[in-house]
């Protein structure tokens, strides 16, 4: 503000010599006098202005410190690229899960088997040594007013190649009547407790044996779900799904409405403020067409068993969680158990080389696991798990084909229960520096195979980047 | 099997309870209390979180899903505070009338200015909230705009009780302003009092009362204290001591007790929210008690 006055003074000083030239000494004295007066006035005004400036500056400073006291970190408007020009603000929530491990087995992991159970899906063991387990990329967002969408793309190695897998890709309609929820596309089934949860949220490094045996680790397929939640104080949820039936325990899809149907009922509630529980029963009925053992059954060389028939699975699950006054931050406890019962009935076509035999197969199978995980201090948890399976399979060779020994055919078919009940004991310890990272050590005494005990050691990491995933109960 | 399921659905649907007022699902006790002030007996209010639970870390329990399923209004803080669990409840409950964007979904943080908006977003900074510090309920000034917006929402959802909601809002605002003037006077001696806190949950209280926060016991937001950080704090407290260590009922006691034992600085457990102490049974009680407890240790 003082700029014009300074400029004016400079101007006066500049023209002064020329003015002096053109006048007499009297006039000169007069002009000097006037100049001095002028200079005094200007100087007084200048001083006043400088004082005002100083005052204003200190006021601004005071305001700023006041603002800073109120607001330690000043508000900064986030730069959003593009504004009206690009769509970046509508980008879906994106998260990436990094998982890897180092594994040691005392028996050859390629020979892994559960006698009496055809292994499908991803039921095998992780590779020995250092391995990248699975890298998951998830994107989710509201599609519009009517739909919500989510997809998870998983990358994992199979021998030398990296496989890309659409793990889930589904949409949820949001316009259904109150209480109803739906889903269509490819997604994990809501049967059981663990099935619909992604592996990185599990409390142990590997699937319960029952999940390996009955669901090929986890059942997901292409289909439709409808569920309904009751308007009651206690949580009551009923639902059903129909799936194409291309995934284990089904085989090839042969009907338009799907070869796999599921139904489930879930109940849950609180007991006081420290205890919460959830219980469920569910069933998965599959019309199986030509189901083979899947890609992980490397043991039996060039032989193949194709099962066609009915596979009816019934499950019950129960979960109990404790947290002092409902605050799981420092300490908490989780108990979880599931029971499986399955009836399978149909034909098995066994092929080795050019020879084919036909068997009649009738199996009654069951299994359960129970696990407990205790967080004894922030970041640290310990856990123990027990697994048990039992298969009671009846096999008759209907047509021996070119084979000579029916017992050999039964033994090689992959359905022979060998009179052995697989079981496994597991211990784990994990450390989670934050919500987004976890390092876990686990030991399994694995008696899956009839031939003896496998001591399995694992050190695993799970890292989560990007959007904050919400945690299911 | 399908006939069986249909029968059960019909049976359950027939036994629905007849409803009197609005059913409100509040994420936190302070909003439950505010709905109570504004709607009185015309709303049945449920609070998902108690003062003894860490609102950042709530398990999406089945009982909470059941509550959201029945709610006419879901009221939460927002600003990412409930992002670990509220989305699961909304997704599992199948109640399209309380989804984001509908009248049944109300976020308190939409109606006030948030403090401490981070300049950069990086998880290496701990559990930062992109929209700013979400613990807005500890500045009583924030309740006036929130209450006005909430009252409008109640009218939108339950128009036949418009007069009741309007009258209750006017009454609440008047009582609240009187109370705020009183708290302001009583809290004058607290100005510039240096304090240490467990988690940065007290920013709005500090701001209102002029408390000077010297340190947090957490190394970074949401990351539990480490022994190295605590020893550094001990050193800091020797040079510039705090007058009190502030703790919420849900926060870990051990680190706070350790610092107290090594420095002699008194620990004050503030209610943090409604229900945090027996005296803090209403919003008015919350601030009355908070000021009383602070005056108690700093005088």
XYZ file of C-alpha atoms in Angstrom:
772
model
C 0.000 0.000 0.000
C 2.966 2.299 0.660
C 4.271 1.793 -2.885
C 2.606 4.828 -4.523
C 3.964 7.200 -1.833
C 7.507 5.879 -2.165
C 7.238 6.280 -5.920
C 5.976 9.845 -5.543
C 8.901 10.773 -3.250
C 11.369 9.306 -5.694
C 9.773 11.293 -8.477
C 10.018 14.556 -6.497
C 13.713 13.908 -5.788
C 14.276 13.159 -9.430
C 12.745 16.365 -10.861
C 14.185 18.659 -8.148
C 17.489 19.564 -9.933
C 15.631 20.634 -13.112
C 13.247 22.816 -11.145
C 16.140 24.584 -9.378
C 17.758 25.520 -12.667
C 14.828 27.560 -13.877
C 14.271 29.847 -10.850
C 15.797 32.736 -8.836
C 17.379 32.291 -5.363
C 14.261 33.623 -3.541
C 12.089 31.258 -5.363
C 14.691 28.620 -4.720
C 14.475 29.194 -0.937
C 10.691 29.131 -1.143
C 10.704 25.958 -3.121
C 13.192 24.435 -0.677
C 10.883 25.400 2.152
C 7.880 23.884 0.397
C 9.867 20.806 -0.479
C 10.880 20.323 3.113
C 7.292 20.706 4.240
C 6.217 18.272 1.561
C 8.927 15.823 2.602
C 7.902 16.046 6.258
C 4.262 15.402 5.373
C 5.202 12.484 3.180
C 7.530 11.072 5.805
C 4.838 11.343 8.462
C 2.353 9.630 6.164
C 4.896 6.985 5.274
C 5.624 6.284 8.918
C 1.922 6.011 9.698
C 1.470 3.622 6.815
C 4.421 1.504 7.876
C 2.963 1.262 11.354
C -0.371 0.174 9.911
C 1.386 -2.426 7.820
C 3.232 -3.774 10.809
C 0.009 -3.963 12.778
C -1.743 -5.787 9.964
C 1.119 -8.233 9.647
C 1.127 -9.068 13.335
C -2.656 -9.527 13.185
C -2.290 -11.974 10.317
C 0.435 -13.771 12.249
C -1.736 -13.953 15.349
C -4.667 -15.267 13.343
C -2.445 -17.849 11.779
C -1.147 -19.108 15.102
C -4.711 -19.186 16.380
C -5.789 -21.209 13.378
C -2.823 -23.507 13.821
C -3.653 -23.992 17.474
C -7.178 -24.952 16.536
C -6.049 -27.093 13.684
C -2.613 -28.663 14.094
C -2.567 -29.878 10.525
C -4.084 -27.268 8.251
C -6.851 -28.379 5.968
C -5.540 -29.141 2.547
C -7.913 -29.586 -0.307
C -7.035 -32.868 -1.944
C -6.090 -32.559 -5.548
C -8.433 -34.696 -7.578
C -7.188 -35.113 -11.074
C -9.300 -33.929 -13.912
C -12.431 -32.687 -12.203
C -15.086 -32.827 -14.858
C -12.751 -34.134 -17.533
C -11.852 -37.633 -16.317
C -13.628 -40.320 -14.377
C -10.856 -41.110 -11.915
C -12.912 -40.071 -8.913
C -15.207 -42.979 -9.727
C -12.445 -45.555 -9.722
C -13.460 -48.670 -7.790
C -11.920 -49.468 -4.419
C -8.857 -51.536 -5.215
C -6.934 -53.802 -2.918
C -4.093 -56.221 -3.431
C -3.264 -59.186 -1.234
C 0.294 -60.487 -1.319
C 0.812 -63.972 0.060
C 3.849 -66.163 0.148
C 5.440 -68.839 2.274
C 8.323 -71.167 2.821
C 7.275 -74.787 3.362
C 8.963 -77.950 4.505
C 7.505 -81.474 4.351
C 8.930 -84.732 5.602
C 7.060 -86.649 2.863
C 6.835 -85.858 -0.839
C 4.016 -83.279 -1.273
C 3.334 -84.641 -4.788
C 2.161 -87.926 -3.241
C -0.403 -86.175 -1.079
C -3.696 -88.064 -0.843
C -6.701 -88.495 1.411
C -7.651 -92.179 1.107
C -11.272 -92.626 0.086
C -11.622 -89.051 -1.195
C -11.132 -87.945 -4.736
C -9.090 -84.744 -4.539
C -10.384 -81.956 -6.729
C -10.077 -78.201 -7.041
C -7.055 -76.898 -5.164
C -6.915 -79.622 -2.557
C -3.166 -80.278 -2.833
C -0.268 -78.952 -0.743
C 1.676 -75.772 -1.434
C 5.050 -76.242 -3.132
C 8.087 -77.047 -1.007
C 10.577 -74.247 -0.277
C 9.978 -70.578 -0.998
C 6.778 -69.990 -2.905
C 4.458 -67.191 -3.853
C 1.103 -68.567 -2.782
C -1.441 -66.370 -4.412
C -1.602 -62.724 -5.392
C -5.126 -61.375 -5.290
C -6.406 -58.213 -6.885
C -9.847 -57.049 -5.819
C -11.860 -54.171 -7.247
C -15.293 -53.199 -5.994
C -17.755 -50.339 -6.370
C -21.386 -49.465 -6.712
C -22.279 -49.967 -10.340
C -25.297 -47.697 -10.244
C -28.294 -47.193 -8.020
C -29.326 -50.792 -8.612
C -26.194 -52.925 -8.478
C -22.958 -53.370 -6.567
C -20.098 -55.221 -8.224
C -16.875 -56.879 -7.153
C -14.203 -59.014 -8.720
C -11.128 -60.805 -7.442
C -8.459 -61.855 -9.886
C -5.935 -64.322 -8.497
C -2.487 -65.021 -9.870
C -0.656 -68.159 -8.904
C 2.046 -70.400 -10.218
C 1.476 -73.839 -11.636
C 4.820 -75.482 -12.338
C 6.647 -72.925 -14.529
C 3.649 -70.851 -15.611
C 1.674 -68.146 -13.868
C -2.030 -68.843 -14.009
C -4.582 -66.065 -14.029
C -7.824 -67.023 -12.409
C -11.101 -65.152 -12.058
C -11.654 -66.143 -8.469
C -14.809 -64.118 -8.050
C -16.732 -61.763 -10.325
C -20.236 -60.929 -9.215
C -22.920 -58.309 -8.937
C -25.355 -57.788 -6.067
C -28.757 -56.311 -6.892
C -29.683 -53.563 -4.399
C -33.335 -53.081 -5.305
C -34.692 -56.269 -3.755
C -37.437 -56.030 -1.114
C -36.204 -55.335 2.423
C -34.507 -58.371 3.919
C -33.623 -59.977 0.622
C -30.141 -60.038 -0.846
C -28.947 -61.542 -4.075
C -25.812 -62.234 -6.039
C -25.044 -63.481 -9.513
C -21.875 -64.276 -11.407
C -18.984 -66.297 -10.014
C -18.672 -66.350 -6.251
C -17.890 -68.481 -3.198
C -20.871 -70.394 -1.884
C -22.285 -69.424 1.505
C -22.415 -73.056 2.690
C -20.486 -73.817 5.872
C -18.558 -71.133 7.746
C -15.155 -70.912 6.103
C -16.216 -71.468 2.503
C -17.145 -67.943 1.536
C -14.052 -66.397 3.197
C -10.937 -65.734 1.191
C -7.911 -67.717 2.344
C -6.037 -64.658 3.558
C -8.654 -64.133 6.278
C -8.372 -67.697 7.579
C -6.791 -68.290 10.970
C -4.611 -71.134 9.732
C -2.369 -71.307 6.739
C -4.171 -74.186 5.057
C -7.704 -75.480 4.636
C -9.230 -77.949 7.103
C -8.961 -81.505 5.749
C -12.748 -81.614 5.445
C -12.650 -78.633 3.064
C -10.001 -80.391 0.981
C -11.921 -83.646 0.907
C -15.480 -82.408 0.402
C -15.151 -79.071 -1.401
C -11.793 -79.138 -3.206
C -10.546 -76.562 -0.681
C -13.416 -74.108 -1.336
C -16.488 -74.331 -3.508
C -17.131 -71.512 -5.916
C -18.843 -71.641 -9.253
C -20.984 -69.652 -11.669
C -24.521 -69.159 -10.476
C -27.164 -67.199 -8.600
C -27.886 -66.683 -4.897
C -30.924 -65.406 -3.044
C -31.031 -64.988 0.707
C -33.393 -63.489 3.235
C -32.677 -62.120 6.676
C -35.466 -62.187 9.240
C -36.448 -58.999 11.096
C -35.767 -60.589 14.450
C -33.460 -59.725 17.367
C -31.618 -62.966 16.853
C -29.855 -63.204 13.497
C -31.731 -65.585 11.194
C -30.687 -65.910 7.577
C -31.970 -68.343 4.986
C -30.660 -68.716 1.503
C -30.112 -70.872 -1.494
C -27.924 -70.961 -4.558
C -27.928 -72.682 -7.864
C -24.657 -73.216 -9.715
C -23.621 -74.488 -13.118
C -21.739 -77.355 -11.485
C -18.408 -77.141 -13.289
C -16.340 -77.164 -10.111
C -15.562 -79.915 -7.635
C -17.550 -81.689 -6.159
C -19.491 -81.489 -9.431
C -17.981 -82.391 -12.799
C -19.231 -81.095 -16.111
C -22.305 -78.930 -16.283
C -25.162 -80.584 -18.141
C -28.344 -78.707 -17.327
C -29.385 -75.098 -17.859
C -30.620 -74.449 -14.316
C -27.421 -75.912 -12.921
C -26.125 -79.172 -11.505
C -25.445 -77.893 -7.985
C -28.050 -76.601 -5.566
C -27.309 -75.340 -2.083
C -29.411 -74.203 0.867
C -28.320 -72.740 4.165
C -29.717 -71.441 7.425
C -27.605 -69.317 9.745
C -28.382 -68.145 13.253
C -26.379 -65.843 15.456
C -26.450 -63.570 18.455
C -24.708 -62.168 21.506
C -24.572 -63.414 25.063
C -23.934 -60.334 27.155
C -21.407 -57.895 25.752
C -18.395 -60.227 25.702
C -19.682 -63.306 23.876
C -20.974 -63.742 20.333
C -21.891 -66.871 18.410
C -23.021 -68.040 15.024
C -24.348 -71.440 13.996
C -25.418 -72.776 10.669
C -26.607 -75.808 8.751
C -26.230 -76.141 5.031
C -26.449 -78.593 2.212
C -24.903 -78.905 -1.223
C -26.562 -81.287 -3.638
C -24.618 -82.044 -6.799
C -25.603 -83.923 -9.901
C -22.123 -85.082 -10.863
C -21.097 -85.720 -14.468
C -17.601 -87.020 -15.230
C -15.789 -85.599 -12.224
C -12.066 -86.296 -12.305
C -9.512 -85.883 -9.596
C -8.429 -82.431 -10.694
C -5.054 -81.110 -11.643
C -3.248 -81.785 -8.376
C -3.546 -85.549 -8.308
C -0.144 -86.246 -9.829
C 0.537 -89.527 -8.051
C -1.311 -92.006 -10.207
C 0.607 -91.415 -13.446
C -1.513 -91.527 -16.562
C -4.620 -93.029 -14.952
C -7.921 -91.224 -14.650
C -11.090 -91.819 -12.621
C -14.325 -90.214 -13.747
C -17.238 -90.234 -11.321
C -20.853 -89.717 -12.386
C -23.782 -89.886 -10.001
C -25.177 -88.105 -6.963
C -23.178 -86.301 -4.341
C -25.161 -84.982 -1.375
C -23.277 -83.002 1.252
C -24.667 -81.836 4.616
C -22.771 -79.475 6.886
C -23.129 -77.931 10.322
C -20.973 -75.143 11.680
C -20.561 -73.286 14.940
C -18.418 -70.303 15.828
C -17.986 -68.648 19.202
C -16.026 -65.473 19.813
C -15.029 -63.878 23.063
C -13.701 -60.372 23.564
C -13.655 -58.652 26.959
C -16.601 -56.203 26.913
C -16.748 -56.679 23.158
C -13.350 -55.044 22.648
C -11.102 -57.495 20.753
C -8.164 -55.090 20.533
C -5.946 -56.491 23.293
C -7.267 -59.977 23.876
C -9.804 -62.178 22.151
C -10.653 -65.811 21.612
C -12.258 -67.676 18.714
C -13.563 -71.227 18.701
C -14.727 -72.663 15.416
C -15.909 -76.107 14.383
C -17.598 -77.662 11.366
C -18.987 -81.106 10.647
C -19.464 -82.621 7.172
C -21.437 -85.672 6.052
C -21.612 -86.807 2.437
C -23.302 -89.552 0.503
C -22.052 -90.364 -2.960
C -23.564 -92.907 -5.246
C -22.860 -93.684 -8.904
C -20.378 -95.072 -11.401
C -16.643 -94.641 -11.696
C -14.967 -95.068 -15.024
C -11.306 -95.962 -14.446
C -8.874 -95.559 -17.342
C -5.190 -96.431 -17.413
C -3.417 -96.241 -20.754
C -5.882 -97.714 -23.220
C -7.704 -99.907 -20.694
C -10.990 -98.900 -19.106
C -12.899 -100.488 -16.244
C -16.308 -99.615 -14.802
C -16.952 -99.596 -11.044
C -20.013 -99.142 -8.923
C -19.300 -96.706 -6.079
C -21.335 -96.048 -2.948
C -19.690 -93.903 -0.294
C -20.665 -92.648 3.173
C -18.143 -90.104 4.322
C -17.807 -87.719 7.219
C -15.308 -85.349 8.720
C -14.911 -82.511 11.164
C -12.434 -80.053 12.494
C -12.268 -77.849 15.547
C -9.935 -74.976 16.138
C -9.234 -72.376 18.810
C -7.306 -69.148 18.363
C -6.337 -66.890 21.247
C -4.941 -63.396 20.995
C -3.049 -63.108 24.262
C -1.657 -59.611 23.691
C -1.960 -56.989 20.968
C -0.558 -58.280 17.662
C 0.085 -61.877 18.863
C -2.137 -64.939 18.496
C -1.717 -68.634 19.042
C -3.959 -71.368 17.723
C -4.518 -75.106 17.694
C -6.586 -77.227 15.315
C -7.597 -80.849 14.993
C -8.902 -82.487 11.791
C -10.479 -85.868 11.244
C -11.954 -87.663 8.226
C -13.595 -91.012 7.684
C -14.681 -92.652 4.437
C -16.719 -95.799 4.186
C -16.703 -96.569 0.472
C -18.156 -99.620 -1.239
C -16.718 -100.389 -4.653
C -17.691 -103.177 -7.040
C -16.062 -103.760 -10.344
C -18.931 -104.041 -12.849
C -16.793 -104.387 -15.949
C -13.105 -105.321 -15.664
C -12.286 -104.379 -19.286
C -8.696 -105.304 -20.147
C -7.603 -105.369 -16.482
C -6.943 -108.699 -14.824
C -7.212 -107.950 -11.071
C -10.358 -106.264 -9.664
C -8.548 -105.399 -6.393
C -5.833 -103.573 -8.327
C -8.500 -101.532 -10.148
C -10.147 -100.636 -6.830
C -6.774 -99.729 -5.310
C -5.800 -97.472 -8.206
C -9.214 -95.808 -8.635
C -8.579 -93.219 -5.921
C -11.786 -94.173 -4.091
C -10.324 -96.910 -1.913
C -10.541 -95.809 1.738
C -7.658 -98.194 2.671
C -9.287 -98.568 6.089
C -7.472 -95.409 7.159
C -9.036 -92.381 8.846
C -6.982 -89.292 7.978
C -6.283 -86.908 10.816
C -4.104 -83.889 11.483
C -2.912 -81.809 14.443
C -1.906 -78.188 13.836
C -0.347 -75.407 15.871
C 0.116 -71.841 14.734
C 1.529 -68.572 16.000
C 0.970 -65.329 14.188
C 2.105 -61.751 14.541
C 0.211 -58.843 12.999
C 2.184 -55.593 13.230
C -0.889 -53.797 11.904
C -4.271 -54.636 10.467
C -2.641 -54.886 7.075
C 0.212 -57.290 7.638
C 0.556 -60.710 9.230
C 3.375 -63.207 9.600
C 2.509 -66.730 10.622
C 4.369 -69.861 11.609
C 2.530 -73.185 11.567
C 3.281 -76.815 12.249
C 1.103 -79.743 11.123
C 1.454 -83.322 12.218
C -0.356 -84.653 9.169
C -1.654 -88.214 9.117
C -3.659 -87.797 5.905
C -1.906 -90.684 4.160
C -2.101 -94.284 5.270
C 1.685 -94.638 4.748
C 2.695 -92.530 7.725
C 3.052 -89.146 9.304
C 4.104 -86.018 7.447
C 5.698 -83.236 9.513
C 4.796 -79.984 7.812
C 6.372 -76.626 8.693
C 5.344 -73.292 7.220
C 6.338 -69.678 7.589
C 3.839 -67.479 5.807
C 3.194 -63.810 5.153
C -0.024 -62.025 4.228
C 0.140 -58.380 3.201
C -2.785 -56.233 2.236
C -2.465 -53.062 0.207
C -4.957 -50.455 -0.811
C -8.608 -50.192 0.095
C -9.492 -51.112 3.650
C -11.264 -54.444 3.522
C -14.033 -54.850 6.058
C -13.859 -57.995 8.194
C -16.669 -60.511 8.377
C -17.586 -62.158 11.670
C -36.460 -78.794 0.989
C -37.664 -75.746 -0.931
C -41.224 -76.151 0.323
C -39.840 -76.291 3.825
C -37.895 -73.034 3.343
C -40.916 -71.246 1.857
C -43.039 -72.343 4.801
C -40.499 -70.997 7.272
C -40.319 -67.669 5.412
C -44.090 -67.315 5.488
C -44.271 -68.232 9.167
C -41.577 -65.733 10.125
C -43.080 -63.024 7.928
C -46.422 -63.485 9.658
C -44.920 -62.982 13.089
C -43.378 -59.575 12.417
C -43.633 -57.209 15.352
C -45.904 -54.218 14.802
C -43.807 -51.070 14.994
C -44.591 -47.907 16.921
C -41.769 -45.446 16.145
C -38.644 -45.307 14.090
C -36.105 -48.019 14.638
C -32.663 -46.418 14.757
C -29.296 -48.146 14.516
C -26.620 -45.813 15.888
C -23.004 -46.813 15.414
C -21.855 -44.895 18.495
C -23.480 -44.070 21.831
C -23.228 -40.293 21.287
C -25.475 -40.455 18.225
C -27.849 -42.822 20.006
C -28.092 -40.212 22.765
C -28.643 -37.410 20.258
C -31.472 -39.335 18.592
C -32.890 -39.812 22.087
C -32.805 -36.041 22.652
C -34.464 -35.296 19.309
C -37.003 -38.082 19.055
C -37.637 -39.153 22.645
C -39.975 -42.099 22.910
C -40.785 -41.932 19.199
C -37.634 -43.787 18.273
C -36.271 -47.089 19.460
C -32.526 -46.548 19.481
C -29.804 -49.176 19.525
C -26.107 -48.391 19.851
C -23.747 -50.806 18.101
C -20.710 -49.755 20.098
C -20.341 -49.143 23.816
C -17.888 -46.786 25.484
C -15.775 -49.832 26.336
C -15.264 -50.834 22.725
C -12.824 -49.389 20.220
C -15.011 -48.076 17.432
C -12.213 -48.649 14.906
C -12.235 -52.384 15.660
C -15.729 -53.781 15.963
C -16.531 -57.325 14.878
C -19.408 -57.432 12.390
C -21.371 -59.705 14.729
C -24.588 -61.438 13.604
C -26.534 -59.528 16.270
C -25.521 -56.250 14.616
C -26.575 -57.521 11.175
C -29.970 -58.407 12.645
C -30.289 -54.851 14.002
C -29.384 -53.183 10.715
C -31.902 -55.448 8.976
C -34.719 -53.885 11.006
C -33.482 -50.299 11.072
C -35.308 -47.355 9.502
C -32.288 -45.136 10.099
C -28.586 -45.884 10.421
C -26.654 -43.012 12.013
C -22.878 -43.150 12.194
C -19.902 -40.814 12.410
C -18.528 -41.542 8.948
C -15.169 -40.126 7.851
C -13.891 -43.702 7.585
C -14.266 -44.377 11.323
C -16.485 -47.438 10.832
C -14.963 -48.613 7.535
C -13.769 -51.902 9.061
C -17.231 -53.190 9.893
C -20.181 -51.028 8.822
C -19.907 -52.026 5.120
C -20.204 -55.703 6.109
C -23.307 -55.025 8.192
C -24.941 -53.084 5.353
C -24.023 -55.726 2.786
C -25.228 -58.678 4.856
C -28.410 -57.128 6.229
C -30.229 -56.831 2.887
C -31.929 -53.609 3.980
C -31.932 -51.347 0.946
C -33.601 -48.473 2.822
C -30.469 -47.760 4.895
C -27.829 -47.997 2.170
C -25.517 -45.016 1.486
C -27.337 -42.389 -0.510
C -30.764 -43.154 0.950
C -32.665 -41.154 3.579
C -32.087 -43.974 6.036
C -28.315 -43.439 6.074
C -27.010 -40.453 8.047
C -23.355 -39.570 8.651
C -22.674 -36.954 11.314
C -19.322 -35.986 9.816
C -21.079 -34.728 6.674
C -22.331 -31.770 8.669
C -19.225 -30.404 10.402
C -15.742 -29.348 9.374
C -13.174 -32.047 10.058
C -9.798 -31.175 11.554
C -6.402 -32.643 10.748
C -7.044 -33.691 7.184
C -3.835 -35.483 6.222
C -1.642 -33.788 3.611
C -0.607 -37.121 2.188
C -2.148 -40.565 2.434
C 0.215 -43.382 3.226
C -0.395 -46.389 5.450
C 3.155 -45.948 6.737
C 1.618 -43.090 8.728
C -0.559 -45.572 10.609
C -4.323 -45.831 10.528
C -4.934 -42.388 9.029
C -8.387 -41.216 8.041
C -8.357 -39.565 4.596
C -11.198 -37.173 5.421
C -9.695 -35.927 8.683
C -9.862 -36.803 12.369
C -13.248 -38.492 12.850
C -13.678 -38.041 16.627
C -15.959 -35.048 16.072
C -18.284 -35.772 18.977
C -15.952 -34.262 21.588
C -16.569 -30.648 20.547
C -20.042 -29.618 21.772
C -20.255 -26.956 19.044
C -20.536 -29.761 16.469
C -23.836 -30.970 17.920
C -25.820 -27.924 16.760
C -25.395 -28.447 12.978
C -25.595 -32.237 13.366
C -28.771 -32.020 15.454
C -30.391 -29.679 12.907
C -29.577 -31.990 10.003
C -30.629 -35.066 11.966
C -33.922 -33.488 12.934
C -34.622 -32.732 9.274
C -33.870 -36.359 8.492
C -36.260 -37.571 11.170
C -38.970 -35.393 9.656
C -38.169 -36.815 6.209
C -38.517 -40.377 7.491
C -41.475 -39.805 9.785
C -43.352 -36.757 8.505
C -46.404 -37.180 10.706
C -44.351 -36.269 13.765
C -42.866 -33.120 12.189
C -44.114 -30.834 14.984
C -42.733 -33.049 17.696
C -39.273 -33.264 16.103
C -39.155 -29.512 15.422
C -40.153 -28.644 18.969
C -37.669 -31.095 20.475
C -34.868 -29.695 18.300
C -35.596 -26.127 19.448
C -35.664 -27.270 23.045
C -32.428 -29.229 22.690
C -30.573 -26.374 20.977
C -31.634 -23.948 23.682
C -30.570 -26.236 26.530
C -27.353 -27.118 24.708
C -26.361 -23.486 24.144
C -26.984 -22.653 27.803
C -24.924 -25.672 28.825
C -22.098 -24.771 26.426
C -21.866 -21.264 27.879
C -21.623 -22.792 31.344
C -18.994 -25.380 30.287
C -17.004 -22.637 28.592
C -16.873 -20.650 31.831
C -16.051 -23.605 34.051
C -13.341 -24.830 31.706
C -11.454 -21.514 31.516
C -8.718 -22.681 33.933
C -8.019 -25.624 31.606
C -6.744 -23.369 28.840
C -3.188 -24.223 27.736
C -2.995 -27.210 30.081
C -0.409 -29.616 28.635
C -1.673 -33.216 28.311
C -0.559 -36.559 26.915
C -3.103 -38.887 25.317
C -3.223 -42.556 24.312
C -4.781 -42.127 20.851
C -5.416 -38.933 18.905
C -9.097 -39.192 19.796
C -9.237 -35.913 21.737
C -8.369 -33.390 19.046
C -11.801 -31.730 19.084
C -11.865 -31.596 22.885
C -8.365 -30.084 22.966
C -9.420 -27.610 20.361
C -12.528 -26.596 22.269
C -10.956 -26.336 25.716
C -7.555 -25.102 24.578
C -5.720 -28.136 25.978
C -2.226 -28.509 24.652
C -1.538 -32.083 23.491
C 2.158 -32.826 23.959
C 2.273 -36.443 22.866
C 0.373 -39.620 21.980
C 1.297 -42.978 23.514
C 0.569 -44.736 20.245
C 3.548 -44.510 17.923
C 1.227 -43.770 15.023
C -2.580 -43.670 14.867
C -3.899 -47.165 15.616
C -0.437 -48.673 16.214
C -0.037 -49.807 19.855
C 2.758 -48.197 21.945
C 6.225 -49.734 21.752
C 8.740 -49.743 24.594
C 11.128 -47.572 22.580
C 8.455 -44.966 21.983
C 7.489 -45.039 25.673
C 11.077 -44.437 26.799
C 11.277 -41.488 24.409
C 8.058 -40.168 25.940
C 9.477 -40.601 29.421
C 12.444 -38.443 28.409
C 10.128 -35.872 26.850
C 7.969 -35.735 29.985
C 11.057 -35.003 32.097
C 11.782 -31.859 30.093
C 8.239 -30.686 29.454
C 5.832 -32.577 31.679
C 2.150 -33.003 30.885
C -0.343 -32.260 33.643
C -2.415 -35.344 32.875
C -2.429 -38.514 30.776
C -5.828 -38.863 29.145
C -7.288 -42.273 28.447
C -10.635 -43.518 27.094
C -12.323 -46.495 28.795
C -11.672 -48.768 25.809
C -7.971 -48.030 25.510
C -5.231 -50.298 26.763
C -4.361 -49.610 30.400
C -0.827 -50.987 30.535
C 1.107 -48.333 28.628
C -0.768 -45.541 30.382
C -0.083 -47.067 33.807
C 3.588 -47.549 32.938
C 4.002 -43.886 32.008
C 2.144 -42.822 35.139
C 4.352 -44.971 37.364
C 7.529 -43.620 35.798
C 6.568 -39.949 35.710
C 4.016 -39.515 38.485
C 1.754 -37.694 36.045
C -1.849 -38.478 36.991
C -3.971 -40.573 34.657
C -7.452 -39.303 33.991
C -9.946 -41.700 32.468
C -12.492 -39.549 30.668
C -15.835 -41.046 29.621
C -14.989 -40.408 25.923
C -18.620 -41.007 25.027
C -22.021 -41.453 26.624
C -21.854 -44.363 29.064
C -18.099 -44.120 29.609
C -18.645 -43.338 33.289
C -21.840 -43.683 35.325
C -22.240 -39.864 35.409
C -21.893 -39.556 31.643
C -25.298 -41.094 31.003
C -26.452 -38.301 28.667
C -24.714 -35.939 26.266
C -24.941 -33.229 28.933
C -23.479 -35.574 31.515
C -20.662 -36.467 29.113
C -19.321 -32.916 28.943
C -20.137 -32.087 32.598
C -18.096 -35.074 33.747
C -15.294 -34.498 31.273
C -14.703 -30.946 32.509
C -15.081 -31.955 36.146
C -12.534 -34.776 35.810
C -10.051 -32.548 33.985
C -10.385 -29.772 36.575
C -9.870 -32.424 39.242
C -6.413 -33.443 38.037
C -5.127 -30.106 36.788
C -6.014 -27.941 39.805
